[in-house]
Amino acid sequence: MNPTTQKQPSINTPAHSFIVTCVIGLLVFGALLGAFEATFRLNLFANFLPVRSVGSYHTQFEQKLFKLEDYVNKYGGVDVIVIGNSMVNTGIIPGTVANRYAELTGDQLRIFNFGVEGLTVSSVAILCNYLVENYHPGTLLVYTEMRDYIANNGDDVAQEFLNNAWMQYQIGHWSLQGFIVDHSQALQHLLAFRNWSRYDFLTSYNTAYHRQDATWETGYEEDAKKPKIESIIRKPDPANPQDAPIFAELKNYKMAPEKIEALKEILSLQEKGVRVLFSEIPVYPTYYGYFDDDNARPAYLTEINEIISTAGSYFIPTINQMRIPLNGRSDNHHLNRIGAPIYSQYLGSQLGDLCNEQQICLQSSSGATLP
Amino acid sequence: MTVTTLLFFVFACAAALLYRFLPRRFKTPWLLLVSLGFLFTWSWQFVISLSLLTLLNFWIGLHVAPELKYRRVWFYAGIALNILAILVFKYNNFYLPWLAALLKAPLSDGLKLLMPIGLSFMAVQWVSYLLDVSNGRMTAQKNLLLFSLYAFYFPRVVSGPVEKAKQFFARLENPLAVDRPLLERSAVLIVSGLLRKMVFADPLFNLIPAAAFTQPAQYGGLQLLLWLVAYSFALYNDFAGYTLIVRGVSLWFGIELANNFNLPYLSRNFSEFWARWHISLSNWLRDYIYLPLSWKIMHSKSKLKGWVNMIVPPLITMGVSALWHGISWNMLLWGGLHGIYQIVEHLAQKIRPQGPLNERPRWKQGLNTGITFLFAVLAWVPFKMPLQTALLYWQSLLHWVKPDLHLYVQALHNEIPYPALTGTQYMNLAILGLLAVAIFIDLNQNRKKSELFLQQWPRWAQIVVVVVLLTVIVLATYSNNVAPFVYQTF
């Protein structure tokens, strides 16, 4: 091949070099980012761009993350992180639990609700590891339920968490993308607009904004929905097209081995000095009406108790579901703003009694077991 | 590795740097190696199936020269091979379910894995190569490395442009000198391409809700029209953006690739539209389908040959174009519509002849542009969706709902505060804003009469473009909103 005099298309001679312009553009872009970074770090723009993001597809997860960061900055740390799915999010008021626990034990602990919609044991395992590494809580109170252990259930959510560049960076897989978003506050604020070109952007941004407002500094999100009593007490019917897929999903219920492994992964965090406890939200009995086998739930409880106790942890028994009034539920498994304080009070009592009677106490973030 | 990623540019840049400093005899092998490596990042199976097809076409090409015995047998075997390859790999959705049921075995995955990316583009290149060799327009390529590059050359392997073998080999053997002006031109092409893809095409695609093209009946005509225009511009900017990027990158190796778009929506009739839309494929269709067919008809003894020539070549050509895009009734309808548009134009010209386009009054040219645009946009409906939905979409376009503006009227009279922007309003405003800028870009390119129009902008405006582009790219990097190139699937 021979670079020769082959005629090139004629071009009007430009006044300046476009390549140089590109370089200048790059520098201007860098300078603008630097200026943004400085203003965000000085907290000058925070009120204008209140929503932050690390590029995760799960906006509620991101909100919880930043709330936790703010909480730790404000209170100097976190002692107990309660983690689970949406039932935890709207069902547990950390302040109420902490106060009741303090009444019974004399120890005032800093508790944060990290309930995030759609989490199952697989994604909880990923997050627990991250939270322990980065926020050093003394105790993890993990909420789990039967459906967490169905094969493949929630794997897509776990995979989405893992696919995120920032999360990859957190778990030790270095990437430029992950590094930048982790270290740049300006980018975290700008990323709230990353879906600007999606048709539902404004709706989802507004939802995120309002949810952020509705979420307390302790991570609890108040559910103001009125209960639909009929839907709570309605017995599931396999012939109902709405119920049929759930019946199919729960048929021949069995805990999947990979889910049990995820549970064991959470339990293994005890080796890092974290106390790991488990419990369940008191759902209305119709929630279990989808299981074809009446023995499924007792068998599940036996198995999970055995796994947890073998690992030296403890499964806090679920309180009697009937202690939560019907108007304290928004459906047959979520508690609303009436039910959440009631349950949180019970939970505080359970934890206090556990500490006083069995010496299984919540551990503060310093690592020392407060009596 | 898609052509809008940083990795692609780093890869291409490193390859070009080494290419520049390599001794001459190593340049072609290096370029082939790089191209194979690029294809490998898509799938190693592609490399296998494409290599096999390349070898077969190379071998057949050696036997189709006019002076050779049995050349017609070889030639038809070559044509059959390429058509068969498309049928086997690309249209397996039609026969695989049936075959799988017959053999009681899942078959589809294997074939889909082997289907080379850009097969349709390569198949038409090979067919034109065999035709040109058999007609004596060029001699068969005896260098397997050069012939392989004709298929594998990485900037164009995914979605073209479709290159004529003779021109491509000449450019390979006689590349442009990679000097400052060429690199300047490359930079303008790449930035223009990224602008079209990242700033116009992807956002416009994403701003249209999926339900628009699956359940059109639930929307009003005005809304559907806006989405259709948005889709039309998204499709154009997507493919035009891709072509500009790969042409720009190809210049790093001194190899000029064919242009594919020349402001198609400013066309004043459909003959002009097809001279401006997917130019490399349109030229192929013109040279290897339309003109030979027309020549045959005009040299027949039929008394109706004038009429037949007006109807048959456009219909057949557009039918082939439709089948190239996909075997489906909706694609055939799309092709058929474009065939009919051209027939109607020829008929009108025959009944009431008009002078050359450029000599017509400006208002008439503008009107012609508007009419051509409208009908081209309407034809995208069956291009985008299945036949039943397409018919429903057209029907729903006529269902106009008067926009409810009473809240704004009240606000205008200070009776109530202005209502907050709704999600739908945001979407529509964003679409309108993007369309306005996209149209401005096209008009500016038309006024400057150069695809390098960006180069003629003042520096501050160029810097704004670069900063906006970088911002959009950074945001897109952290979202899942980068749409795959539409023509990548063909």
Coordinates of C-alpha atoms in Angstrom, one line a residue, chain B:
Chain B
M1 CA -17.7 -3.3 21.1
T2 CA -20.0 -0.8 19.7
V3 CA -18.7 2.2 17.7
T4 CA -19.9 4.8 20.2
T5 CA -17.9 3.5 23.1
L6 CA -14.6 4.9 24.4
L7 CA -13.1 1.4 24.1
F8 CA -13.8 1.4 20.3
F9 CA -12.0 4.7 19.8
V10 CA -9.0 3.6 21.9
F11 CA -8.9 0.3 20.0
A12 CA -9.2 2.0 16.6
C13 CA -6.7 4.7 17.5
A14 CA -4.1 2.2 18.7
A15 CA -4.6 0.1 15.6
A16 CA -4.3 3.2 13.4
L17 CA -1.1 4.3 15.1
L18 CA 0.6 1.0 14.6
Y19 CA -0.8 0.7 11.1
R20 CA 0.9 4.0 10.2
F21 CA 4.3 3.0 11.4
L22 CA 4.3 -0.6 10.1
P23 CA 6.3 -1.5 6.9
R24 CA 4.1 -1.6 3.8
R25 CA 3.9 -5.4 3.5
F26 CA 2.5 -5.7 7.0
K27 CA -0.2 -3.2 6.7
T28 CA -2.9 -5.4 5.1
P29 CA -2.3 -8.3 7.5
W30 CA -2.4 -6.0 10.4
L31 CA -5.6 -4.4 9.3
L32 CA -7.2 -7.8 8.8
L33 CA -5.9 -8.9 12.2
V34 CA -7.4 -5.9 13.9
S35 CA -10.7 -6.4 12.0
L36 CA -10.9 -10.0 13.1
G37 CA -10.1 -8.9 16.7
F38 CA -13.0 -6.4 16.5
L39 CA -15.4 -9.0 15.2
F40 CA -14.1 -11.4 17.9
T41 CA -15.3 -8.9 20.6
W42 CA -18.9 -9.4 19.2
S43 CA -18.6 -13.2 19.0
W44 CA -16.0 -15.7 18.0
Q45 CA -18.7 -17.7 16.2
F46 CA -19.2 -14.7 13.8
V47 CA -15.5 -15.0 12.8
I48 CA -16.0 -18.7 11.9
S49 CA -19.1 -18.3 9.8
L50 CA -17.9 -15.1 8.1
S51 CA -14.5 -16.7 7.3
L52 CA -16.2 -19.6 5.7
L53 CA -18.5 -17.4 3.6
T54 CA -15.5 -15.2 2.6
L55 CA -13.5 -18.2 1.5
L56 CA -16.3 -19.6 -0.5
N57 CA -17.0 -16.3 -2.3
F58 CA -13.3 -15.8 -2.9
W59 CA -13.1 -19.3 -4.4
I60 CA -16.2 -18.8 -6.5
G61 CA -14.9 -15.3 -7.6
L62 CA -11.9 -17.0 -9.2
H63 CA -14.1 -18.9 -11.5
V64 CA -16.6 -16.4 -12.8
A65 CA -14.5 -14.2 -15.1
P66 CA -16.1 -13.9 -18.6
E67 CA -13.4 -15.9 -20.4
L68 CA -13.7 -19.0 -18.1
K69 CA -15.6 -22.2 -18.8
Y70 CA -18.6 -23.0 -16.6
R71 CA -18.5 -19.4 -15.4
R72 CA -22.3 -19.2 -15.4
V73 CA -22.6 -22.3 -13.2
W74 CA -20.1 -20.8 -10.7
F75 CA -21.8 -17.4 -10.9
Y76 CA -25.3 -18.8 -10.1
A77 CA -23.8 -21.0 -7.4
G78 CA -22.2 -17.9 -5.8
I79 CA -25.5 -15.9 -6.0
A80 CA -27.3 -18.9 -4.5
L81 CA -24.7 -19.2 -1.8
N82 CA -25.3 -15.7 -0.6
I83 CA -29.0 -15.8 -0.8
L84 CA -29.0 -19.1 1.0
A85 CA -26.7 -17.7 3.7
I86 CA -29.2 -14.9 4.3
L87 CA -32.1 -17.3 4.3
V88 CA -30.4 -19.8 6.6
F89 CA -29.1 -17.3 9.1
K90 CA -31.2 -14.2 9.0
Y91 CA -34.7 -15.6 8.3
N92 CA -34.5 -18.6 10.6
N93 CA -37.5 -17.5 12.6
F94 CA -39.6 -18.7 9.7
Y95 CA -38.4 -22.2 9.4
L96 CA -36.7 -23.1 12.7
P97 CA -39.8 -23.5 14.8
W98 CA -41.1 -25.9 12.2
L99 CA -37.8 -27.7 11.9
A100 CA -37.4 -27.9 15.6
A101 CA -40.8 -29.4 16.0
L102 CA -40.0 -31.9 13.3
L103 CA -36.7 -33.0 14.8
K104 CA -38.0 -32.5 18.4
A105 CA -34.8 -30.6 19.2
P106 CA -34.1 -26.9 20.0
L107 CA -32.2 -25.6 17.0
S108 CA -32.5 -21.9 17.0
D109 CA -29.7 -20.9 19.4
G110 CA -26.9 -22.6 17.5
L111 CA -27.8 -20.8 14.3
K112 CA -28.4 -17.5 15.9
L113 CA -25.0 -17.7 17.5
L114 CA -23.4 -18.3 14.2
M115 CA -25.3 -15.6 12.3
P116 CA -22.6 -13.1 11.4
I117 CA -23.2 -9.5 12.3
G118 CA -23.8 -7.4 9.2
L119 CA -24.4 -10.5 7.0
S120 CA -26.9 -8.6 4.9
F121 CA -24.4 -5.9 4.1
M122 CA -21.7 -8.4 3.2
A123 CA -24.0 -10.6 1.1
V124 CA -24.9 -7.7 -1.2
Q125 CA -21.2 -6.8 -1.5
W126 CA -20.3 -10.3 -2.5
V127 CA -23.2 -10.5 -5.0
S128 CA -22.0 -7.2 -6.6
Y129 CA -18.4 -8.5 -6.6
L130 CA -19.5 -11.7 -8.4
L131 CA -21.6 -9.7 -10.9
D132 CA -18.8 -7.2 -11.6
V133 CA -16.3 -10.0 -12.2
S134 CA -18.6 -12.0 -14.3
N135 CA -19.5 -9.0 -16.4
G136 CA -15.8 -8.1 -16.9
R137 CA -16.1 -4.8 -15.0
M138 CA -13.3 -5.9 -12.8
T139 CA -10.8 -8.7 -12.5
A140 CA -11.2 -11.3 -9.7
Q141 CA -9.3 -10.4 -6.6
K142 CA -6.5 -13.0 -6.2
N143 CA -5.2 -11.7 -2.9
L144 CA -7.1 -13.5 -0.2
L145 CA -6.0 -11.0 2.4
L146 CA -7.4 -8.1 0.4
F147 CA -10.6 -10.0 -0.4
S148 CA -11.0 -10.9 3.3
L149 CA -10.7 -7.2 4.3
Y150 CA -13.5 -6.4 1.8
A151 CA -15.7 -8.4 4.2
F152 CA -14.0 -7.9 7.5
Y153 CA -12.8 -4.3 7.4
F154 CA -13.8 -3.4 11.0
P155 CA -15.2 0.2 10.6
R156 CA -17.8 -1.0 8.2
V157 CA -18.3 -4.7 9.2
V158 CA -21.3 -4.1 11.4
S159 CA -23.7 -2.0 9.2
G160 CA -21.9 -1.0 6.1
P161 CA -21.7 1.2 4.1
V162 CA -22.0 -1.2 1.2
E163 CA -18.9 -0.8 -0.8
K164 CA -18.3 -1.7 -4.5
A165 CA -15.4 -4.2 -4.6
K166 CA -13.5 -2.4 -7.4
Q167 CA -13.5 0.9 -5.6
F168 CA -12.8 -0.6 -2.2
F169 CA -9.8 -2.6 -3.4
A170 CA -8.4 0.6 -5.2
R171 CA -8.7 2.5 -1.9
L172 CA -7.1 -0.3 0.0
E173 CA -4.2 -0.5 -2.4
N174 CA -3.9 3.3 -2.7
P175 CA -4.9 4.9 0.6
L176 CA -5.1 8.6 1.3
A177 CA -2.2 10.2 3.0
V178 CA -3.1 10.6 6.6
D179 CA -2.2 14.2 7.1
R180 CA -3.5 17.1 9.1
P181 CA -6.4 18.0 6.8
L182 CA -7.6 14.4 6.7
L183 CA -7.5 14.1 10.5
E184 CA -9.4 17.4 10.7
R185 CA -12.0 16.0 8.4
S186 CA -12.1 12.8 10.4
A187 CA -12.7 14.7 13.6
V188 CA -15.6 16.6 12.1
L189 CA -17.2 13.5 10.8
I190 CA -16.8 11.7 14.2
V191 CA -18.2 14.6 16.2
S192 CA -21.1 15.0 13.8
G193 CA -21.8 11.3 13.9
L194 CA -21.7 11.2 17.7
L195 CA -23.9 14.3 17.8
R196 CA -26.5 12.6 15.5
K197 CA -26.4 9.3 17.4
M198 CA -26.1 10.4 21.1
V199 CA -27.8 13.7 21.1
F200 CA -30.6 13.2 18.6
A201 CA -31.2 9.5 17.8
D202 CA -31.0 7.8 21.2
P203 CA -33.0 10.5 23.1
L204 CA -35.7 10.6 20.4
F205 CA -36.0 6.8 20.5
N206 CA -36.2 6.8 24.3
L207 CA -38.7 9.6 24.5
I208 CA -41.3 7.6 22.5
P209 CA -43.1 5.2 24.9
A210 CA -43.0 1.6 23.8
A211 CA -46.8 1.4 23.8
A212 CA -47.0 4.0 21.0
F213 CA -45.9 1.4 18.5
T214 CA -47.8 -1.5 20.0
Q215 CA -51.1 0.0 21.1
P216 CA -51.5 3.1 19.0
A217 CA -55.3 3.1 19.3
Q218 CA -55.0 4.5 22.9
Y219 CA -53.5 7.7 21.7
G220 CA -54.7 10.7 19.7
G221 CA -53.7 11.5 16.1
L222 CA -51.6 14.6 17.0
Q223 CA -49.6 12.7 19.6
L224 CA -49.0 9.8 17.2
L225 CA -47.9 12.1 14.4
L226 CA -45.4 13.7 16.7
W227 CA -44.0 10.3 17.7
L228 CA -43.9 9.2 14.1
V229 CA -41.9 12.3 13.1
A230 CA -39.7 11.7 16.1
Y231 CA -39.1 8.1 15.1
S232 CA -38.3 9.2 11.5
F233 CA -35.6 11.6 12.7
A234 CA -34.3 9.1 15.2
L235 CA -34.0 6.4 12.5
Y236 CA -32.2 8.8 10.2
N237 CA -29.9 10.3 12.8
D238 CA -29.1 6.8 14.1
F239 CA -27.9 5.4 10.8
A240 CA -26.4 8.7 9.5
G241 CA -24.6 9.0 12.8
Y242 CA -23.2 5.5 12.6
T243 CA -22.0 6.1 9.1
L244 CA -20.3 9.4 9.9
I245 CA -18.5 7.8 12.9
V246 CA -17.2 4.8 10.9
R247 CA -16.2 7.0 7.9
G248 CA -14.3 9.3 10.3
V249 CA -12.5 6.4 11.9
S250 CA -11.7 4.8 8.6
L251 CA -9.9 7.9 7.6
W252 CA -7.4 7.2 10.3
F253 CA -6.2 4.4 8.0
G254 CA -6.4 6.6 4.9
I255 CA -9.4 4.6 3.6
E256 CA -12.4 6.6 2.4
L257 CA -15.8 4.8 2.9
A258 CA -18.9 5.6 0.8
N259 CA -21.3 8.2 2.1
N260 CA -24.7 7.0 3.1
F261 CA -26.9 10.0 3.7
N262 CA -27.3 13.4 2.2
L263 CA -30.1 15.2 4.0
P264 CA -32.8 12.8 2.8
Y265 CA -35.7 14.6 4.4
L266 CA -35.0 17.6 2.2
S267 CA -35.7 15.6 -0.9
R268 CA -38.2 17.0 -3.3
N269 CA -39.4 13.7 -4.7
F270 CA -38.8 10.0 -4.1
S271 CA -36.2 9.5 -6.8
E272 CA -34.2 12.2 -5.0
F273 CA -35.0 10.6 -1.6
W274 CA -33.5 7.3 -2.6
A275 CA -30.5 9.1 -4.0
R276 CA -30.0 10.6 -0.5
W277 CA -31.1 7.8 1.9
H278 CA -28.8 4.8 2.5
I279 CA -27.0 5.9 -0.6
S280 CA -24.6 2.9 -0.7
L281 CA -27.4 0.4 -0.7
S282 CA -29.6 2.5 -3.0
N283 CA -26.8 2.7 -5.5
W284 CA -26.4 -1.1 -5.3
L285 CA -30.1 -1.6 -5.9
R286 CA -30.0 0.9 -8.8
D287 CA -27.0 -0.6 -10.5
Y288 CA -27.7 -4.3 -10.0
I289 CA -31.5 -4.5 -10.0
Y290 CA -33.2 -1.3 -11.3
L291 CA -31.1 -0.4 -14.3
P292 CA -30.5 -4.0 -15.6
L293 CA -34.3 -4.7 -15.3
S294 CA -35.1 -1.4 -17.0
W295 CA -32.6 -2.1 -19.8
K296 CA -34.2 -5.5 -20.4
I297 CA -37.7 -4.1 -20.5
M298 CA -36.7 -1.3 -22.8
H299 CA -34.9 -3.7 -25.2
S300 CA -37.9 -6.0 -25.4
K301 CA -40.4 -5.9 -28.3
S302 CA -43.4 -5.2 -26.2
K303 CA -45.6 -2.3 -27.2
L304 CA -46.3 -1.6 -23.6
K305 CA -42.7 -1.5 -22.6
G306 CA -42.9 2.2 -21.7
W307 CA -45.6 1.5 -19.2
V308 CA -44.1 -1.7 -18.0
N309 CA -40.8 0.1 -17.4
M310 CA -42.5 2.7 -15.4
I311 CA -44.2 0.2 -13.1
V312 CA -42.1 -3.0 -12.8
P313 CA -38.5 -1.8 -12.0
P314 CA -39.5 0.5 -9.1
L315 CA -41.8 -2.2 -7.6
I316 CA -39.2 -5.0 -8.0
T317 CA -36.3 -2.8 -6.7
M318 CA -38.2 -1.7 -3.7
G319 CA -39.5 -5.2 -3.1
V320 CA -35.9 -6.5 -3.0
S321 CA -35.0 -3.6 -0.7
A322 CA -37.8 -4.6 1.6
L323 CA -36.8 -8.2 1.6
W324 CA -33.2 -7.2 2.4
H325 CA -34.5 -5.5 5.5
G326 CA -36.6 -8.5 6.5
I327 CA -39.1 -11.0 5.2
S328 CA -42.4 -9.8 6.6
W329 CA -45.6 -8.4 5.2
N330 CA -45.0 -5.1 6.8
M331 CA -41.6 -4.7 5.2
L332 CA -43.1 -5.6 1.8
L333 CA -45.8 -3.0 2.4
W334 CA -43.1 -0.4 3.2
G335 CA -41.2 -1.4 0.0
G336 CA -44.4 -1.5 -2.0
L337 CA -45.4 2.0 -0.8
H338 CA -42.0 3.4 -1.9
G339 CA -42.4 1.6 -5.3
I340 CA -45.9 3.1 -5.7
Y341 CA -44.6 6.6 -4.7
Q342 CA -42.0 6.4 -7.5
I343 CA -44.5 5.1 -10.1
V344 CA -46.9 7.9 -9.2
E345 CA -44.1 10.4 -9.6
H346 CA -43.1 9.0 -13.0
L347 CA -46.7 8.9 -14.1
A348 CA -47.2 12.6 -13.1
Q349 CA -44.1 13.5 -15.0
K350 CA -45.3 11.7 -18.0
I351 CA -48.8 13.3 -17.9
R352 CA -47.6 16.8 -17.1
P353 CA -43.8 17.1 -17.6
Q354 CA -42.0 19.5 -15.4
G355 CA -38.5 20.9 -15.7
P356 CA -35.5 19.9 -13.6
L357 CA -36.1 20.1 -9.8
N358 CA -33.6 22.9 -9.3
E359 CA -35.3 25.1 -11.9
R360 CA -38.8 25.0 -10.3
P361 CA -40.0 27.9 -8.2
R362 CA -38.8 27.9 -4.7
W363 CA -42.3 27.6 -3.2
K364 CA -42.9 24.6 -5.4
Q365 CA -39.6 23.0 -4.3
G366 CA -40.6 23.6 -0.6
L367 CA -44.1 22.1 -1.2
N368 CA -42.5 19.1 -2.9
T369 CA -40.2 18.6 0.0
G370 CA -43.1 18.8 2.5
I371 CA -45.1 16.3 0.5
T372 CA -42.2 13.9 0.1
F373 CA -41.4 14.1 3.8
L374 CA -45.0 13.5 4.8
F375 CA -45.3 10.3 2.6
A376 CA -41.8 9.1 3.6
V377 CA -42.8 9.5 7.3
L378 CA -46.1 7.6 6.7
A379 CA -44.2 4.8 5.1
W380 CA -42.1 4.3 8.2
V381 CA -45.2 3.0 10.0
P382 CA -45.0 -0.5 8.4
F383 CA -41.2 -0.3 8.6
K384 CA -41.5 -0.1 12.3
M385 CA -44.4 -2.3 13.3
P386 CA -46.3 -5.4 12.2
L387 CA -49.0 -5.1 9.6
Q388 CA -52.0 -5.1 11.8
T389 CA -50.5 -2.5 14.2
A390 CA -49.4 -0.4 11.3
L391 CA -52.9 -0.3 9.9
L392 CA -54.2 0.6 13.3
Y393 CA -51.5 3.3 13.6
W394 CA -52.6 4.9 10.3
Q395 CA -56.2 4.7 11.3
S396 CA -55.4 6.3 14.7
L397 CA -53.5 9.1 13.0
L398 CA -56.9 10.3 11.8
H399 CA -58.4 10.3 15.3
W400 CA -57.7 13.9 16.3
V401 CA -58.4 14.9 19.9
K402 CA -58.6 18.6 20.7
P403 CA -55.9 19.4 23.3
D404 CA -57.4 20.4 26.6
L405 CA -56.1 23.9 27.2
H406 CA -58.7 25.3 29.5
L407 CA -56.3 25.3 32.5
Y408 CA -53.8 27.3 30.6
V409 CA -56.5 29.8 29.4
Q410 CA -57.5 30.2 33.0
A411 CA -53.9 30.7 34.1
L412 CA -53.4 33.2 31.3
H413 CA -56.2 35.2 32.8
N414 CA -54.6 35.0 36.2
E415 CA -57.5 32.9 37.5
I416 CA -55.3 30.1 38.6
P417 CA -51.5 29.5 38.8
Y418 CA -50.0 27.8 35.8
P419 CA -50.3 24.0 36.1
A420 CA -47.1 22.1 36.8
L421 CA -45.5 20.3 33.8
T422 CA -46.8 16.8 33.4
G423 CA -44.8 13.8 32.4
T424 CA -46.4 13.8 28.9
Q425 CA -45.9 17.5 28.4
Y426 CA -42.2 17.1 29.3
M427 CA -41.9 14.3 26.8
N428 CA -43.5 16.3 24.1
L429 CA -41.5 19.4 24.8
A430 CA -38.3 17.4 24.8
I431 CA -39.2 15.8 21.5
L432 CA -40.1 19.1 19.9
G433 CA -36.9 20.7 21.3
L434 CA -34.7 17.9 19.9
L435 CA -36.5 17.9 16.6
A436 CA -36.0 21.7 16.3
V437 CA -32.3 21.4 16.8
A438 CA -32.0 18.3 14.5
I439 CA -33.8 20.2 11.8
F440 CA -31.6 23.3 12.3
I441 CA -28.6 21.1 11.9
D442 CA -29.9 19.7 8.6
L443 CA -30.8 23.1 7.3
N444 CA -27.4 24.4 8.3
Q445 CA -25.7 21.5 6.5
N446 CA -27.9 22.2 3.5
R447 CA -27.0 25.9 3.5
K448 CA -23.3 25.3 3.9
K449 CA -23.5 22.6 1.2
S450 CA -21.1 20.4 3.1
E451 CA -21.2 17.5 5.5
L452 CA -18.3 19.3 7.2
F453 CA -20.6 22.2 8.1
L454 CA -19.5 22.0 11.7
Q455 CA -16.0 23.0 10.7
Q456 CA -17.4 26.3 9.4
W457 CA -19.1 27.3 12.7
P458 CA -17.5 29.8 15.0
R459 CA -15.2 28.3 17.6
W460 CA -17.4 29.2 20.5
A461 CA -20.3 27.3 18.9
Q462 CA -18.1 24.3 18.2
I463 CA -17.0 24.3 21.9
V464 CA -20.7 24.3 23.0
V465 CA -21.3 21.3 20.7
V466 CA -18.4 19.4 22.2
V467 CA -19.4 20.2 25.8
V468 CA -23.0 19.2 25.2
L469 CA -21.9 16.1 23.5
L470 CA -19.6 15.1 26.4
T471 CA -22.3 15.8 28.9
V472 CA -24.8 13.6 27.1
I473 CA -22.2 10.9 26.7
V474 CA -21.3 10.9 30.4
L475 CA -25.0 10.7 31.3
A476 CA -25.6 8.0 28.8
T477 CA -22.6 6.0 30.1
Y478 CA -24.4 5.7 33.5
S479 CA -27.8 4.9 32.1
N480 CA -29.2 2.1 30.0
N481 CA -30.5 4.5 27.4
V482 CA -28.1 3.9 24.6
A483 CA -30.2 2.3 21.9
P484 CA -28.4 -0.3 19.6
F485 CA -28.0 0.9 16.1
V486 CA -31.2 0.1 14.2
Y487 CA -29.4 -1.1 11.1
Q488 CA -27.2 -3.4 13.1
T489 CA -30.1 -5.8 13.2
F490 CA -30.3 -6.0 9.4

